[in-house]
Amino acid sequence: MMRFARRLLSALVTILCCPVAALADSTSLLSQANAANPTRYQFAVNNNAEIRNTSDNKAFTIWWQPSTGTPAGVLVTLHGHGSYASDEFYLWQPYLQAKGYAILALQWWFGGGETVADYYQPHEMYPIIASLLKEKGVQPGTVLLHGYSRGSANSYAVTALDTSSGNRYINMTLSNAGGAAADFPPNQQIAAGALGVSPFSGIQWVMYCGELDPDPTINGCPAMTAAKSWVTQYGATVKLLIDDPNGGHGGFMPSSSNVTTALNQFVPSPRTPTDTSTADCLFNWAEKAFAQYFAPAGSASQNSTPYRYRYYAGTGNYLASNAADNHIWALGTATGGQLLDLGPAAGFLGSAGCSAP
């Protein structure tokens, strides 16, 4: 009997004192978020946010948009470890309301434990995000993805999944105090080319680090400086790395200067699809306007997903439109053998006299 009592006591101590993996369901997780910070949760309710269970009944989303009409842009935000979507909503919504932007906050932690299985993985959370954006009629090129801490560590793979899917909702990513760990399997997939040769092509990036972060090589400025080089390697354009000399790990949001500086870098740019006839029209124009690079004229267009392209044997160059990002690309002797992004196809339509599809 004494042995049984000791075992029972030990089990109770383990349950009460130690974090355990969550057997989450959406309703109980919502209650948990409310209990953790009633002020922040009620803030979402009071602002008439749409709080919805995920289809797998493991988590929830919070969606809010201005009552004035179609939002100019959308912030999708991933909270940090052991946190809640209601925290992110509370912190971000006032800034977004001032900009006329909507917000989608995803609860991606299941409410207990700290293992990989206690969170959605990028390939699990991205379909949830994309489905809701599609339902809300969000246009490609109008989304700013934000991730804080552990959310930031996952922001790289979520961005790559968006580009490789062809959806291209994300225009800019804000990675906030969470580096791109080389041993994280989704990042290893990116490095291996599983999500494309340049999965960050066409993506603008802003990053934040605090000089006082207690884990500098994981979340601090050394980590984010390395992440800056890493995303650039795969096609991203890093617009800004905010190096905060007075910031700790959570130093981004308490400073309104940090937040407004980052938001001001975001320019929603709806992407216009480029169909085959428009691509061919642009190719024909380029052959006349830039004959020194694209000759002889009249080469047959070919397709290799996601590209429609022409090869010019006389000059050793390729010219292509990319259905994934709706940009025009060049490759060959004129680019030194490097794949060169010439910019959005829409930017050439006027000069070329071509019509949008």
CSV table of C-alpha atoms in Angstrom, one decimal:
chain,number,residue,atom,x,y,z
A,1,MET,CA,0.0,0.0,0.0
A,2,MET,CA,2.8,2.4,0.9
A,3,ARG,CA,4.6,1.6,-2.4
A,4,PHE,CA,1.3,2.4,-4.3
A,5,ALA,CA,0.9,5.7,-2.4
A,6,ARG,CA,4.5,6.7,-3.3
A,7,ARG,CA,3.9,6.0,-7.0
A,8,LEU,CA,0.6,7.9,-7.0
A,9,LEU,CA,2.3,10.9,-5.3
A,10,SER,CA,5.1,10.8,-7.8
A,11,ALA,CA,2.7,10.7,-10.7
A,12,LEU,CA,0.7,13.7,-9.3
A,13,VAL,CA,3.9,15.7,-8.9
A,14,THR,CA,4.9,15.0,-12.5
A,15,ILE,CA,1.5,16.1,-13.8
A,16,LEU,CA,1.3,19.2,-11.7
A,17,CYS,CA,4.9,20.4,-12.0
A,18,CYS,CA,6.1,19.4,-15.4
A,19,PRO,CA,4.8,20.5,-18.8
A,20,VAL,CA,3.2,17.7,-20.8
A,21,ALA,CA,2.2,17.5,-24.4
A,22,ALA,CA,-1.2,18.9,-25.1
A,23,LEU,CA,-4.1,16.7,-26.3
A,24,ALA,CA,-5.5,19.9,-27.8
A,25,ASP,CA,-9.0,20.6,-29.1
A,26,SER,CA,-9.9,24.0,-30.4
A,27,THR,CA,-12.5,24.8,-27.7
A,28,SER,CA,-10.3,24.0,-24.7
A,29,LEU,CA,-7.4,25.8,-26.3
A,30,LEU,CA,-9.5,28.9,-26.7
A,31,SER,CA,-10.5,28.7,-23.0
A,32,GLN,CA,-6.8,28.3,-22.2
A,33,ALA,CA,-5.9,31.4,-24.2
A,34,ASN,CA,-8.6,33.4,-22.4
A,35,ALA,CA,-7.5,32.2,-19.0
A,36,ALA,CA,-3.8,33.0,-19.8
A,37,ASN,CA,-4.6,36.7,-20.5
A,38,PRO,CA,-8.3,37.6,-20.4
A,39,THR,CA,-7.5,41.2,-21.4
A,40,ARG,CA,-5.9,40.3,-24.6
A,41,TYR,CA,-8.5,37.6,-25.5
A,42,GLN,CA,-11.4,40.0,-24.8
A,43,PHE,CA,-9.7,42.6,-26.9
A,44,ALA,CA,-10.2,40.4,-29.9
A,45,VAL,CA,-13.8,39.7,-29.0
A,46,ASN,CA,-14.5,43.4,-28.4
A,47,ASN,CA,-13.1,44.2,-31.9
A,48,ASN,CA,-15.5,41.8,-33.5
A,49,ALA,CA,-12.7,39.6,-34.7
A,50,GLU,CA,-13.6,36.3,-36.3
A,51,ILE,CA,-12.3,33.5,-34.0
A,52,ARG,CA,-12.6,30.2,-35.7
A,53,ASN,CA,-11.6,26.6,-34.9
A,54,THR,CA,-9.2,25.0,-37.3
A,55,SER,CA,-10.7,22.2,-39.4
A,56,ASP,CA,-8.6,19.6,-37.6
A,57,ASN,CA,-10.0,20.8,-34.2
A,58,LYS,CA,-6.5,21.3,-32.8
A,59,ALA,CA,-6.1,25.1,-32.7
A,60,PHE,CA,-7.8,28.3,-33.9
A,61,THR,CA,-7.4,31.4,-36.0
A,62,ILE,CA,-8.2,35.1,-35.4
A,63,TRP,CA,-9.2,37.2,-38.4
A,64,TRP,CA,-10.0,40.9,-38.4
A,65,GLN,CA,-10.3,43.4,-41.1
A,66,PRO,CA,-11.3,47.1,-41.2
A,67,SER,CA,-15.0,47.8,-41.4
A,68,THR,CA,-14.2,50.4,-44.1
A,69,GLY,CA,-13.9,47.9,-46.9
A,70,THR,CA,-11.4,45.7,-48.6
A,71,PRO,CA,-8.1,45.8,-46.7
A,72,ALA,CA,-5.1,47.2,-48.5
A,73,GLY,CA,-2.9,44.5,-47.1
A,74,VAL,CA,-2.9,41.6,-44.6
A,75,LEU,CA,-0.5,40.7,-41.8
A,76,VAL,CA,-0.3,37.0,-41.0
A,77,THR,CA,1.4,36.5,-37.7
A,78,LEU,CA,3.0,33.4,-35.9
A,79,HIS,CA,3.4,33.8,-32.1
A,80,GLY,CA,6.4,32.7,-30.1
A,81,HIS,CA,6.8,29.5,-28.0
A,82,GLY,CA,4.2,28.8,-25.3
A,83,SER,CA,2.1,31.8,-26.5
A,84,TYR,CA,-1.2,32.5,-28.1
A,85,ALA,CA,-2.6,34.1,-31.2
A,86,SER,CA,-4.6,36.5,-29.0
A,87,ASP,CA,-1.3,37.9,-27.8
A,88,GLU,CA,-0.2,38.7,-31.4
A,89,PHE,CA,-3.6,40.1,-32.2
A,90,TYR,CA,-3.6,42.4,-29.2
A,91,LEU,CA,-0.1,43.8,-30.0
A,92,TRP,CA,-0.6,44.2,-33.7
A,93,GLN,CA,-4.2,45.3,-34.3
A,94,PRO,CA,-3.9,49.0,-33.5
A,95,TYR,CA,-1.0,49.4,-35.9
A,96,LEU,CA,-2.8,47.6,-38.6
A,97,GLN,CA,-6.1,49.4,-38.2
A,98,ALA,CA,-4.2,52.7,-38.7
A,99,LYS,CA,-2.8,51.3,-42.0
A,100,GLY,CA,-6.1,49.8,-43.2
A,101,TYR,CA,-4.6,46.3,-43.1
A,102,ALA,CA,-6.3,43.1,-42.0
A,103,ILE,CA,-4.7,40.5,-39.6
A,104,LEU,CA,-4.7,36.8,-39.5
A,105,ALA,CA,-3.2,35.4,-36.3
A,106,LEU,CA,-2.7,31.6,-36.2
A,107,GLN,CA,-2.7,29.6,-33.0
A,108,TRP,CA,0.0,27.0,-33.9
A,109,TRP,CA,1.0,25.8,-30.4
A,110,PHE,CA,-1.4,23.2,-29.0
A,111,GLY,CA,-1.3,24.5,-25.5
A,112,GLY,CA,1.2,22.2,-23.7
A,113,GLY,CA,4.7,20.7,-24.2
A,114,GLU,CA,7.7,22.0,-26.1
A,115,THR,CA,8.4,19.2,-28.6
A,116,VAL,CA,8.0,19.5,-32.3
A,117,ALA,CA,4.8,17.5,-32.1
A,118,ASP,CA,3.3,20.2,-29.8
A,119,TYR,CA,3.2,22.7,-32.7
A,120,TYR,CA,2.0,22.8,-36.2
A,121,GLN,CA,4.9,22.3,-38.6
A,122,PRO,CA,5.3,24.6,-41.6
A,123,HIS,CA,3.7,22.1,-44.0
A,124,GLU,CA,0.8,21.8,-41.7
A,125,MET,CA,0.2,25.5,-40.9
A,126,TYR,CA,0.6,26.8,-44.4
A,127,PRO,CA,-2.5,25.1,-45.9
A,128,ILE,CA,-4.5,26.6,-43.0
A,129,ILE,CA,-3.2,30.0,-43.8
A,130,ALA,CA,-3.6,29.7,-47.5
A,131,SER,CA,-7.1,28.4,-47.3
A,132,LEU,CA,-8.3,31.3,-45.1
A,133,LEU,CA,-6.6,33.9,-47.3
A,134,LYS,CA,-8.3,32.4,-50.4
A,135,GLU,CA,-11.7,32.4,-48.6
A,136,LYS,CA,-11.2,36.1,-47.7
A,137,GLY,CA,-10.3,37.0,-51.3
A,138,VAL,CA,-6.8,38.2,-50.4
A,139,GLN,CA,-4.8,39.0,-53.5
A,140,PRO,CA,-1.3,37.5,-54.2
A,141,GLY,CA,1.4,40.0,-53.2
A,142,THR,CA,-0.5,41.7,-50.5
A,143,VAL,CA,0.5,39.7,-47.4
A,144,LEU,CA,3.2,40.5,-44.8
A,145,LEU,CA,4.2,37.4,-42.9
A,146,HIS,CA,5.5,38.0,-39.3
A,147,GLY,CA,7.0,35.5,-37.0
A,148,TYR,CA,8.3,36.1,-33.5
A,149,SER,CA,10.9,33.8,-31.8
A,150,ARG,CA,9.9,30.3,-32.6
A,151,GLY,CA,7.4,31.7,-35.1
A,152,SER,CA,10.3,33.5,-36.7
A,153,ALA,CA,12.2,30.3,-36.9
A,154,ASN,CA,9.3,28.9,-38.9
A,155,SER,CA,8.8,32.0,-41.1
A,156,TYR,CA,11.4,30.9,-43.6
A,157,ALA,CA,9.8,27.6,-44.4
A,158,VAL,CA,6.3,29.1,-44.5
A,159,THR,CA,7.5,31.7,-47.0
A,160,ALA,CA,9.2,29.1,-49.2
A,161,LEU,CA,6.0,27.0,-49.1
A,162,ASP,CA,4.0,30.0,-50.3
A,163,THR,CA,6.3,30.7,-53.2
A,164,SER,CA,6.7,27.0,-54.2
A,165,SER,CA,2.9,26.5,-54.2
A,166,GLY,CA,2.4,29.3,-56.8
A,167,ASN,CA,0.1,31.1,-54.5
A,168,ARG,CA,2.6,33.9,-53.9
A,169,TYR,CA,0.4,35.7,-51.2
A,170,ILE,CA,3.5,36.8,-49.3
A,171,ASN,CA,5.1,40.0,-50.5
A,172,MET,CA,7.3,40.6,-47.5
A,173,THR,CA,8.4,38.5,-44.4
A,174,LEU,CA,9.3,40.0,-41.1
A,175,SER,CA,11.5,37.6,-39.1
A,176,ASN,CA,11.5,38.8,-35.5
A,177,ALA,CA,14.2,37.4,-33.2
A,178,GLY,CA,14.4,33.8,-34.6
A,179,GLY,CA,17.2,32.6,-36.8
A,180,ALA,CA,17.2,30.1,-39.7
A,181,ALA,CA,18.6,27.1,-38.0
A,182,ALA,CA,20.6,24.9,-40.3
A,183,ASP,CA,19.5,21.7,-38.5
A,184,PHE,CA,15.8,22.5,-38.8
A,185,PRO,CA,14.4,19.9,-41.3
A,186,PRO,CA,12.2,22.4,-43.2
A,187,ASN,CA,15.3,24.6,-43.7
A,188,GLN,CA,17.3,21.6,-44.8
A,189,GLN,CA,14.6,21.0,-47.4
A,190,ILE,CA,15.1,24.6,-48.7
A,191,ALA,CA,18.8,24.1,-48.8
A,192,ALA,CA,18.4,20.9,-50.7
A,193,GLY,CA,16.3,22.6,-53.4
A,194,ALA,CA,13.1,20.7,-52.5
A,195,LEU,CA,11.1,23.9,-52.7
A,196,GLY,CA,12.8,25.3,-55.8
A,197,VAL,CA,16.2,26.7,-56.7
A,198,SER,CA,15.3,30.3,-55.5
A,199,PRO,CA,12.3,29.8,-53.1
A,200,PHE,CA,12.6,33.4,-51.8
A,201,SER,CA,12.7,35.0,-55.2
A,202,GLY,CA,10.6,38.1,-55.3
A,203,ILE,CA,10.3,38.2,-51.5
A,204,GLN,CA,11.2,41.4,-49.5
A,205,TRP,CA,12.5,40.8,-46.0
A,206,VAL,CA,12.8,42.7,-42.8
A,207,MET,CA,14.5,41.3,-39.7
A,208,TYR,CA,14.8,42.3,-36.1
A,209,CYS,CA,17.4,41.4,-33.4
A,210,GLY,CA,18.0,42.7,-30.0
A,211,GLU,CA,21.6,43.2,-28.8
A,212,LEU,CA,20.6,42.1,-25.3
A,213,ASP,CA,19.0,38.8,-26.5
A,214,PRO,CA,20.2,36.1,-24.1
A,215,ASP,CA,20.6,33.6,-27.0
A,216,PRO,CA,22.5,35.6,-29.6
A,217,THR,CA,23.5,32.7,-31.8
A,218,ILE,CA,19.9,31.4,-31.9
A,219,ASN,CA,17.7,34.5,-31.8
A,220,GLY,CA,20.0,37.5,-31.4
A,221,CYS,CA,22.0,39.6,-33.8
A,222,PRO,CA,24.6,37.0,-34.9
A,223,ALA,CA,21.7,34.6,-35.7
A,224,MET,CA,19.7,37.2,-37.7
A,225,THR,CA,22.8,38.4,-39.5
A,226,ALA,CA,23.4,34.8,-40.6
A,227,ALA,CA,19.7,34.5,-41.6
A,228,LYS,CA,20.0,37.7,-43.7
A,229,SER,CA,22.8,36.1,-45.7
A,230,TRP,CA,20.9,32.8,-45.9
A,231,VAL,CA,17.7,34.1,-47.3
A,232,THR,CA,19.6,36.3,-49.8
A,233,GLN,CA,21.3,33.2,-51.0
A,234,TYR,CA,17.9,31.8,-52.1
A,235,GLY,CA,16.7,34.9,-53.8
A,236,ALA,CA,15.3,37.2,-51.1
A,237,THR,CA,15.9,41.0,-51.0
A,238,VAL,CA,16.6,42.0,-47.4
A,239,LYS,CA,15.4,45.6,-47.1
A,240,LEU,CA,16.3,46.1,-43.5
A,241,LEU,CA,17.8,44.4,-40.4
A,242,ILE,CA,16.8,46.3,-37.3
A,243,ASP,CA,19.7,45.9,-34.9
A,244,ASP,CA,18.3,47.2,-31.6
A,245,PRO,CA,21.1,48.1,-29.1
A,246,ASN,CA,18.7,48.2,-26.2
A,247,GLY,CA,16.4,45.4,-27.2
A,248,GLY,CA,16.2,42.0,-25.5
A,249,HIS,CA,14.5,38.9,-27.0
A,250,GLY,CA,11.1,40.5,-27.0
A,251,GLY,CA,12.3,44.0,-27.8
A,252,PHE,CA,10.5,44.5,-31.1
A,253,MET,CA,6.9,45.2,-30.2
A,254,PRO,CA,7.4,47.4,-27.1
A,255,SER,CA,9.1,50.0,-29.4
A,256,SER,CA,6.6,51.7,-31.6
A,257,SER,CA,9.6,53.0,-33.6
A,258,ASN,CA,10.6,49.4,-34.5
A,259,VAL,CA,7.0,48.5,-35.5
A,260,THR,CA,6.3,51.5,-37.6
A,261,THR,CA,9.8,51.3,-39.3
A,262,ALA,CA,9.1,47.7,-40.3
A,263,LEU,CA,5.5,48.3,-41.4
A,264,ASN,CA,6.7,51.2,-43.6
A,265,GLN,CA,8.8,48.8,-45.5
A,266,PHE,CA,5.8,46.8,-46.6
A,267,VAL,CA,4.2,47.9,-49.8
A,268,PRO,CA,1.3,45.6,-50.8
A,269,SER,CA,1.8,44.8,-54.5
A,270,PRO,CA,-1.0,42.8,-56.0
A,271,ARG,CA,0.4,40.3,-58.6
A,272,THR,CA,-1.2,40.2,-62.0
A,273,PRO,CA,-1.0,36.7,-63.6
A,274,THR,CA,0.9,36.6,-66.8
A,275,ASP,CA,-0.8,34.3,-69.4
A,276,THR,CA,0.9,32.8,-72.4
A,277,SER,CA,-0.2,35.5,-74.9
A,278,THR,CA,1.0,38.3,-72.6
A,279,ALA,CA,4.3,36.6,-72.2
A,280,ASP,CA,4.7,36.1,-75.9
A,281,CYS,CA,3.8,39.8,-76.5
A,282,LEU,CA,6.6,40.8,-74.0
A,283,PHE,CA,9.1,38.5,-75.7
A,284,ASN,CA,8.3,40.0,-79.1
A,285,TRP,CA,8.8,43.5,-77.7
A,286,ALA,CA,12.1,42.6,-76.1
A,287,GLU,CA,13.4,41.1,-79.3
A,288,LYS,CA,12.9,44.5,-81.0
A,289,ALA,CA,13.9,46.8,-78.1
A,290,PHE,CA,16.9,44.8,-77.0
A,291,ALA,CA,18.0,42.9,-80.1
A,292,GLN,CA,21.6,42.9,-78.9
A,293,TYR,CA,20.5,40.4,-76.2
A,294,PHE,CA,17.6,38.5,-77.7
A,295,ALA,CA,18.4,37.4,-81.3
A,296,PRO,CA,17.5,36.1,-83.7
A,297,ALA,CA,13.9,37.2,-83.2
A,298,GLY,CA,11.0,34.8,-83.6
A,299,SER,CA,12.2,31.9,-81.5
A,300,ALA,CA,9.5,29.5,-80.5
A,301,SER,CA,8.2,29.8,-76.9
A,302,GLN,CA,8.5,26.7,-74.8
A,303,ASN,CA,7.2,25.7,-71.4
A,304,SER,CA,8.9,24.3,-68.3
A,305,THR,CA,6.8,24.8,-65.2
A,306,PRO,CA,6.6,27.5,-63.9
A,307,TYR,CA,8.4,29.2,-66.8
A,308,ARG,CA,7.4,30.1,-70.4
A,309,TYR,CA,10.6,31.0,-72.2
A,310,ARG,CA,12.5,31.6,-75.4
A,311,TYR,CA,16.1,30.7,-76.1
A,312,TYR,CA,18.1,32.9,-78.4
A,313,ALA,CA,20.9,30.9,-80.0
A,314,GLY,CA,22.5,33.9,-81.6
A,315,THR,CA,23.2,35.7,-78.3
A,316,GLY,CA,23.2,32.7,-75.9
A,317,ASN,CA,20.4,34.1,-73.7
A,318,TYR,CA,17.1,32.9,-72.3
A,319,LEU,CA,14.1,35.2,-71.7
A,320,ALA,CA,11.3,33.8,-69.5
A,321,SER,CA,8.1,34.7,-67.6
A,322,ASN,CA,7.6,32.9,-64.3
A,323,ALA,CA,4.0,31.9,-63.5
A,324,ALA,CA,4.9,31.5,-59.8
A,325,ASP,CA,5.9,35.2,-59.2
A,326,ASN,CA,4.7,36.9,-62.5
A,327,HIS,CA,8.2,38.3,-63.0
A,328,ILE,CA,10.4,38.4,-66.1
A,329,TRP,CA,13.7,36.6,-65.9
A,330,ALA,CA,16.8,36.4,-68.0
A,331,LEU,CA,19.7,33.9,-68.1
A,332,GLY,CA,22.8,33.5,-70.3
A,333,THR,CA,25.9,35.3,-71.5
A,334,ALA,CA,24.3,38.8,-70.8
A,335,THR,CA,23.8,37.9,-67.1
A,336,GLY,CA,27.1,36.1,-66.5
A,337,GLY,CA,25.3,32.8,-66.4
A,338,GLN,CA,23.2,33.9,-63.4
A,339,LEU,CA,19.4,33.8,-63.3
A,340,LEU,CA,18.4,37.5,-63.2
A,341,ASP,CA,15.1,38.8,-62.0
A,342,LEU,CA,14.2,41.7,-64.3
A,343,GLY,CA,11.1,42.7,-62.3
A,344,PRO,CA,7.3,42.2,-62.4
A,345,ALA,CA,5.8,41.6,-65.8
A,346,ALA,CA,3.2,44.2,-65.1
A,347,GLY,CA,5.9,46.8,-65.1
A,348,PHE,CA,6.7,46.2,-68.8
A,349,LEU,CA,3.2,46.1,-70.2
A,350,GLY,CA,2.9,49.8,-70.9
A,351,SER,CA,6.3,50.1,-72.7
A,352,ALA,CA,5.7,47.0,-74.6
A,353,GLY,CA,2.1,47.8,-75.6
A,354,CYS,CA,0.9,44.5,-74.2
A,355,SER,CA,-2.4,44.1,-72.4
A,356,ALA,CA,-2.8,42.4,-69.0
A,357,PRO,CA,-4.7,39.0,-69.1
